[in-house]
Amino acid sequence: MTFEVVAEELTAHASHLDGLTDRLDTAISAAETVSMSDEAYGILCSFLPPIVNPMEKEGLDALNAAKEGVSTTADNVRATAKQYEETDQASADSFSPLEEDVEVRESAVALRGTEAPSRSMAGRGTDDAVTAAQQAPERFSMAGDEPVAQRPTHFSMAEGETVARQAPAPF
């Protein structure tokens, strides 16, 4: 299962939730100002305030809780958007060295004039340098003026001991 998250849309949703918080503030202010005194019901209905006032308080508490919940959700959505952006950036940054290697390789392939050998996902494939020498030994390398097949390669076997070997001949 895959999904796409657009951090800007999450941030826009958080702003929408902030708007709902403002509307809940208006409702809370209205609820606080509409409270009636115990004398408002008169003598005949004096039994109603003890019944109605607790309900009024519960309604006000519910509005305050809703405002707090929406405000917390807006903050969490903003934090989630930020976390997605940071994770995406960290992932992109981790691919930067690979991207540079690909650009270098593409440049080398263009200079060499041959296509680079393909590699499978399992890492099975041929060594690029050997394959290039086998495929086109008459081509010049990027490192020197001698054809690849004629230039000896040096590598150190042990401290102070150097062995020279010829590049492989073409098939």
PDB file of C-alpha atoms in Angstrom:
ATOM      1  CA  MET A   1       0.000   0.000   0.000  1.00  0.00           C
ATOM      2  CA  THR A   2       1.351   3.402  -0.908  1.00  0.00           C
ATOM      3  CA  PHE A   3       0.146   6.881  -0.279  1.00  0.00           C
ATOM      4  CA  GLU A   4       1.320  10.355  -1.061  1.00  0.00           C
ATOM      5  CA  VAL A   5       1.451  13.088   1.536  1.00  0.00           C
ATOM      6  CA  VAL A   6       1.620  16.713   0.479  1.00  0.00           C
ATOM      7  CA  ALA A   7       2.944  18.662   3.451  1.00  0.00           C
ATOM      8  CA  GLU A   8       1.507  21.936   2.140  1.00  0.00           C
ATOM      9  CA  GLU A   9      -1.978  20.421   2.178  1.00  0.00           C
ATOM     10  CA  LEU A  10      -1.488  19.319   5.782  1.00  0.00           C
ATOM     11  CA  THR A  11      -0.424  22.842   6.705  1.00  0.00           C
ATOM     12  CA  ALA A  12      -3.483  24.248   4.902  1.00  0.00           C
ATOM     13  CA  HIS A  13      -5.694  21.827   6.843  1.00  0.00           C
ATOM     14  CA  ALA A  14      -4.100  22.991  10.112  1.00  0.00           C
ATOM     15  CA  SER A  15      -4.992  26.576   9.152  1.00  0.00           C
ATOM     16  CA  HIS A  16      -8.571  25.468   8.507  1.00  0.00           C
ATOM     17  CA  LEU A  17      -8.634  23.915  11.983  1.00  0.00           C
ATOM     18  CA  ASP A  18      -7.378  27.222  13.415  1.00  0.00           C
ATOM     19  CA  GLY A  19     -10.407  28.865  11.796  1.00  0.00           C
ATOM     20  CA  LEU A  20     -12.660  26.357  13.563  1.00  0.00           C
ATOM     21  CA  THR A  21     -10.946  27.223  16.847  1.00  0.00           C
ATOM     22  CA  ASP A  22     -11.822  30.883  16.269  1.00  0.00           C
ATOM     23  CA  ARG A  23     -15.454  29.946  15.642  1.00  0.00           C
ATOM     24  CA  LEU A  24     -15.508  27.878  18.833  1.00  0.00           C
ATOM     25  CA  ASP A  25     -14.137  30.905  20.729  1.00  0.00           C
ATOM     26  CA  THR A  26     -17.105  32.898  19.439  1.00  0.00           C
ATOM     27  CA  ALA A  27     -19.506  30.166  20.584  1.00  0.00           C
ATOM     28  CA  ILE A  28     -17.873  30.055  24.034  1.00  0.00           C
ATOM     29  CA  SER A  29     -18.163  33.835  24.407  1.00  0.00           C
ATOM     30  CA  ALA A  30     -21.818  33.665  23.420  1.00  0.00           C
ATOM     31  CA  ALA A  31     -22.510  30.812  25.860  1.00  0.00           C
ATOM     32  CA  GLU A  32     -20.891  32.731  28.707  1.00  0.00           C
ATOM     33  CA  THR A  33     -22.998  35.835  28.088  1.00  0.00           C
ATOM     34  CA  VAL A  34     -26.385  34.138  27.726  1.00  0.00           C
ATOM     35  CA  SER A  35     -26.538  32.713  31.210  1.00  0.00           C
ATOM     36  CA  MET A  36     -29.705  33.691  33.044  1.00  0.00           C
ATOM     37  CA  SER A  37     -29.883  34.540  36.692  1.00  0.00           C
ATOM     38  CA  ASP A  38     -31.983  32.464  39.098  1.00  0.00           C
ATOM     39  CA  GLU A  39     -34.552  35.295  39.326  1.00  0.00           C
ATOM     40  CA  ALA A  40     -35.174  35.212  35.555  1.00  0.00           C
ATOM     41  CA  TYR A  41     -37.551  32.252  35.943  1.00  0.00           C
ATOM     42  CA  GLY A  42     -39.817  33.922  38.463  1.00  0.00           C
ATOM     43  CA  ILE A  43     -41.443  32.410  41.539  1.00  0.00           C
ATOM     44  CA  LEU A  44     -43.538  29.879  39.657  1.00  0.00           C
ATOM     45  CA  CYS A  45     -40.552  28.346  37.791  1.00  0.00           C
ATOM     46  CA  SER A  46     -37.957  28.788  40.554  1.00  0.00           C
ATOM     47  CA  PHE A  47     -37.375  25.028  40.514  1.00  0.00           C
ATOM     48  CA  LEU A  48     -35.791  25.227  36.987  1.00  0.00           C
ATOM     49  CA  PRO A  49     -32.430  26.981  37.706  1.00  0.00           C
ATOM     50  CA  PRO A  50     -30.991  24.031  39.676  1.00  0.00           C
ATOM     51  CA  ILE A  51     -31.859  21.802  36.682  1.00  0.00           C
ATOM     52  CA  VAL A  52     -30.846  24.150  33.839  1.00  0.00           C
ATOM     53  CA  ASN A  53     -27.665  25.735  35.266  1.00  0.00           C
ATOM     54  CA  PRO A  54     -25.663  22.463  35.501  1.00  0.00           C
ATOM     55  CA  MET A  55     -26.631  21.655  31.892  1.00  0.00           C
ATOM     56  CA  GLU A  56     -25.470  25.106  30.876  1.00  0.00           C
ATOM     57  CA  LYS A  57     -22.133  24.493  32.634  1.00  0.00           C
ATOM     58  CA  GLU A  58     -21.747  21.099  30.921  1.00  0.00           C
ATOM     59  CA  GLY A  59     -22.421  22.694  27.529  1.00  0.00           C
ATOM     60  CA  LEU A  60     -19.781  25.356  28.190  1.00  0.00           C
ATOM     61  CA  ASP A  61     -17.314  22.671  29.315  1.00  0.00           C
ATOM     62  CA  ALA A  62     -18.028  20.709  26.114  1.00  0.00           C
ATOM     63  CA  LEU A  63     -17.352  23.796  23.969  1.00  0.00           C
ATOM     64  CA  ASN A  64     -14.063  24.435  25.811  1.00  0.00           C
ATOM     65  CA  ALA A  65     -13.039  20.786  25.381  1.00  0.00           C
ATOM     66  CA  ALA A  66     -13.907  20.920  21.665  1.00  0.00           C
ATOM     67  CA  LYS A  67     -11.820  24.075  21.249  1.00  0.00           C
ATOM     68  CA  GLU A  68      -8.885  22.455  23.052  1.00  0.00           C
ATOM     69  CA  GLY A  69      -9.207  19.287  20.931  1.00  0.00           C
ATOM     70  CA  VAL A  70      -9.338  21.172  17.637  1.00  0.00           C
ATOM     71  CA  SER A  71      -6.418  23.387  18.674  1.00  0.00           C
ATOM     72  CA  THR A  72      -4.328  20.346  19.677  1.00  0.00           C
ATOM     73  CA  THR A  73      -5.213  18.611  16.415  1.00  0.00           C
ATOM     74  CA  ALA A  74      -4.120  21.681  14.423  1.00  0.00           C
ATOM     75  CA  ASP A  75      -0.780  21.700  16.260  1.00  0.00           C
ATOM     76  CA  ASN A  76      -0.331  17.951  15.673  1.00  0.00           C
ATOM     77  CA  VAL A  77      -1.143  18.263  11.958  1.00  0.00           C
ATOM     78  CA  ARG A  78       1.424  21.073  11.642  1.00  0.00           C
ATOM     79  CA  ALA A  79       4.028  18.972  13.483  1.00  0.00           C
ATOM     80  CA  THR A  80       3.264  16.010  11.209  1.00  0.00           C
ATOM     81  CA  ALA A  81       3.680  18.167   8.091  1.00  0.00           C
ATOM     82  CA  LYS A  82       7.027  19.401   9.406  1.00  0.00           C
ATOM     83  CA  GLN A  83       8.131  15.844  10.174  1.00  0.00           C
ATOM     84  CA  TYR A  84       7.199  14.680   6.658  1.00  0.00           C
ATOM     85  CA  GLU A  85       9.176  17.577   5.153  1.00  0.00           C
ATOM     86  CA  GLU A  86      12.220  16.818   7.324  1.00  0.00           C
ATOM     87  CA  THR A  87      12.049  13.085   6.539  1.00  0.00           C
ATOM     88  CA  ASP A  88      11.713  13.764   2.812  1.00  0.00           C
ATOM     89  CA  GLN A  89      14.665  16.159   2.924  1.00  0.00           C
ATOM     90  CA  ALA A  90      16.803  13.665   4.862  1.00  0.00           C
ATOM     91  CA  SER A  91      15.954  10.958   2.325  1.00  0.00           C
ATOM     92  CA  ALA A  92      16.777  13.266  -0.567  1.00  0.00           C
ATOM     93  CA  ASP A  93      20.069  14.237   1.080  1.00  0.00           C
ATOM     94  CA  SER A  94      21.030  10.579   1.452  1.00  0.00           C
ATOM     95  CA  PHE A  95      20.672  10.137  -2.321  1.00  0.00           C
ATOM     96  CA  SER A  96      22.853  13.163  -3.176  1.00  0.00           C
ATOM     97  CA  PRO A  97      26.132  11.191  -3.242  1.00  0.00           C
ATOM     98  CA  LEU A  98      24.516   8.578  -5.474  1.00  0.00           C
ATOM     99  CA  GLU A  99      23.208  11.274  -7.778  1.00  0.00           C
ATOM    100  CA  GLU A 100      26.707  12.733  -8.059  1.00  0.00           C
ATOM    101  CA  ASP A 101      28.117   9.268  -8.838  1.00  0.00           C
ATOM    102  CA  VAL A 102      25.511   8.767 -11.562  1.00  0.00           C
ATOM    103  CA  GLU A 103      26.360  12.134 -13.095  1.00  0.00           C
ATOM    104  CA  VAL A 104      30.081  11.267 -13.058  1.00  0.00           C
ATOM    105  CA  ARG A 105      29.373   7.858 -14.559  1.00  0.00           C
ATOM    106  CA  GLU A 106      27.160   9.340 -17.279  1.00  0.00           C
ATOM    107  CA  SER A 107      29.917  11.840 -18.084  1.00  0.00           C
ATOM    108  CA  ALA A 108      32.491   9.049 -18.257  1.00  0.00           C
ATOM    109  CA  VAL A 109      30.233   6.998 -20.510  1.00  0.00           C
ATOM    110  CA  ALA A 110      29.729   9.980 -22.801  1.00  0.00           C
ATOM    111  CA  LEU A 111      33.478  10.605 -22.996  1.00  0.00           C
ATOM    112  CA  ARG A 112      34.239   6.930 -23.495  1.00  0.00           C
ATOM    113  CA  GLY A 113      31.587   6.588 -26.168  1.00  0.00           C
ATOM    114  CA  THR A 114      30.359   3.222 -24.925  1.00  0.00           C
ATOM    115  CA  GLU A 115      27.360   2.324 -22.909  1.00  0.00           C
ATOM    116  CA  ALA A 116      27.939   1.260 -19.358  1.00  0.00           C
ATOM    117  CA  PRO A 117      27.119  -2.370 -18.604  1.00  0.00           C
ATOM    118  CA  SER A 118      23.901  -2.920 -16.767  1.00  0.00           C
ATOM    119  CA  ARG A 119      23.769  -4.399 -13.308  1.00  0.00           C
ATOM    120  CA  SER A 120      20.981  -6.423 -11.826  1.00  0.00           C
ATOM    121  CA  MET A 121      19.377  -5.555  -8.503  1.00  0.00           C
ATOM    122  CA  ALA A 122      21.178  -8.474  -6.833  1.00  0.00           C
ATOM    123  CA  GLY A 123      24.542  -6.910  -7.663  1.00  0.00           C
ATOM    124  CA  ARG A 124      25.415  -9.553 -10.257  1.00  0.00           C
ATOM    125  CA  GLY A 125      27.064  -8.072 -13.251  1.00  0.00           C
ATOM    126  CA  THR A 126      30.411  -7.445 -14.789  1.00  0.00           C
ATOM    127  CA  ASP A 127      33.074  -5.145 -13.521  1.00  0.00           C
ATOM    128  CA  ASP A 128      32.820  -1.860 -15.421  1.00  0.00           C
ATOM    129  CA  ALA A 129      36.546  -1.328 -15.921  1.00  0.00           C
ATOM    130  CA  VAL A 130      37.239  -4.876 -17.145  1.00  0.00           C
ATOM    131  CA  THR A 131      34.204  -4.828 -19.424  1.00  0.00           C
ATOM    132  CA  ALA A 132      35.220  -1.500 -20.946  1.00  0.00           C
ATOM    133  CA  ALA A 133      38.750  -2.821 -21.564  1.00  0.00           C
ATOM    134  CA  GLN A 134      37.370  -6.003 -23.121  1.00  0.00           C
ATOM    135  CA  GLN A 135      34.812  -4.239 -25.281  1.00  0.00           C
ATOM    136  CA  ALA A 136      36.987  -1.457 -26.642  1.00  0.00           C
ATOM    137  CA  PRO A 137      40.683  -1.873 -25.828  1.00  0.00           C
ATOM    138  CA  GLU A 138      41.670   0.556 -28.565  1.00  0.00           C
ATOM    139  CA  ARG A 139      39.816   3.397 -26.843  1.00  0.00           C
ATOM    140  CA  PHE A 140      41.751   5.765 -24.665  1.00  0.00           C
ATOM    141  CA  SER A 141      41.120   5.974 -20.951  1.00  0.00           C
ATOM    142  CA  MET A 142      40.268   9.167 -19.151  1.00  0.00           C
ATOM    143  CA  ALA A 143      43.415   8.853 -17.016  1.00  0.00           C
ATOM    144  CA  GLY A 144      46.102   8.779 -19.715  1.00  0.00           C
ATOM    145  CA  ASP A 145      47.082   8.814 -23.346  1.00  0.00           C
ATOM    146  CA  GLU A 146      47.845   5.101 -23.774  1.00  0.00           C
ATOM    147  CA  PRO A 147      45.192   2.679 -25.019  1.00  0.00           C
ATOM    148  CA  VAL A 148      43.698   0.692 -22.161  1.00  0.00           C
ATOM    149  CA  ALA A 149      45.021  -2.667 -23.455  1.00  0.00           C
ATOM    150  CA  GLN A 150      48.630  -1.408 -23.574  1.00  0.00           C
ATOM    151  CA  ARG A 151      48.763   0.490 -20.293  1.00  0.00           C
ATOM    152  CA  PRO A 152      50.038  -1.611 -17.379  1.00  0.00           C
ATOM    153  CA  THR A 153      48.122  -1.427 -14.139  1.00  0.00           C
ATOM    154  CA  HIS A 154      49.972  -1.358 -10.829  1.00  0.00           C
ATOM    155  CA  PHE A 155      48.792  -2.463  -7.453  1.00  0.00           C
ATOM    156  CA  SER A 156      50.575  -3.062  -4.173  1.00  0.00           C
ATOM    157  CA  MET A 157      50.918  -6.677  -3.009  1.00  0.00           C
ATOM    158  CA  ALA A 158      52.807  -6.043   0.201  1.00  0.00           C
ATOM    159  CA  GLU A 159      54.758  -3.214   1.679  1.00  0.00           C
ATOM    160  CA  GLY A 160      57.412  -2.236  -0.827  1.00  0.00           C
ATOM    161  CA  GLU A 161      56.432  -4.899  -3.421  1.00  0.00           C
ATOM    162  CA  THR A 162      54.718  -3.775  -6.644  1.00  0.00           C
ATOM    163  CA  VAL A 163      53.448  -6.062  -9.381  1.00  0.00           C
ATOM    164  CA  ALA A 164      52.549  -4.914 -12.886  1.00  0.00           C
ATOM    165  CA  ARG A 165      49.973  -6.689 -15.020  1.00  0.00           C
ATOM    166  CA  GLN A 166      48.559  -6.016 -18.426  1.00  0.00           C
ATOM    167  CA  ALA A 167      44.910  -5.203 -18.919  1.00  0.00           C
ATOM    168  CA  PRO A 168      43.001  -8.192 -20.329  1.00  0.00           C
ATOM    169  CA  ALA A 169      43.058  -8.692 -24.063  1.00  0.00           C
ATOM    170  CA  PRO A 170      39.811  -8.428 -26.037  1.00  0.00           C
ATOM    171  CA  PHE A 171      37.914 -11.592 -26.863  1.00  0.00           C
TER     172      PHE A 171
END
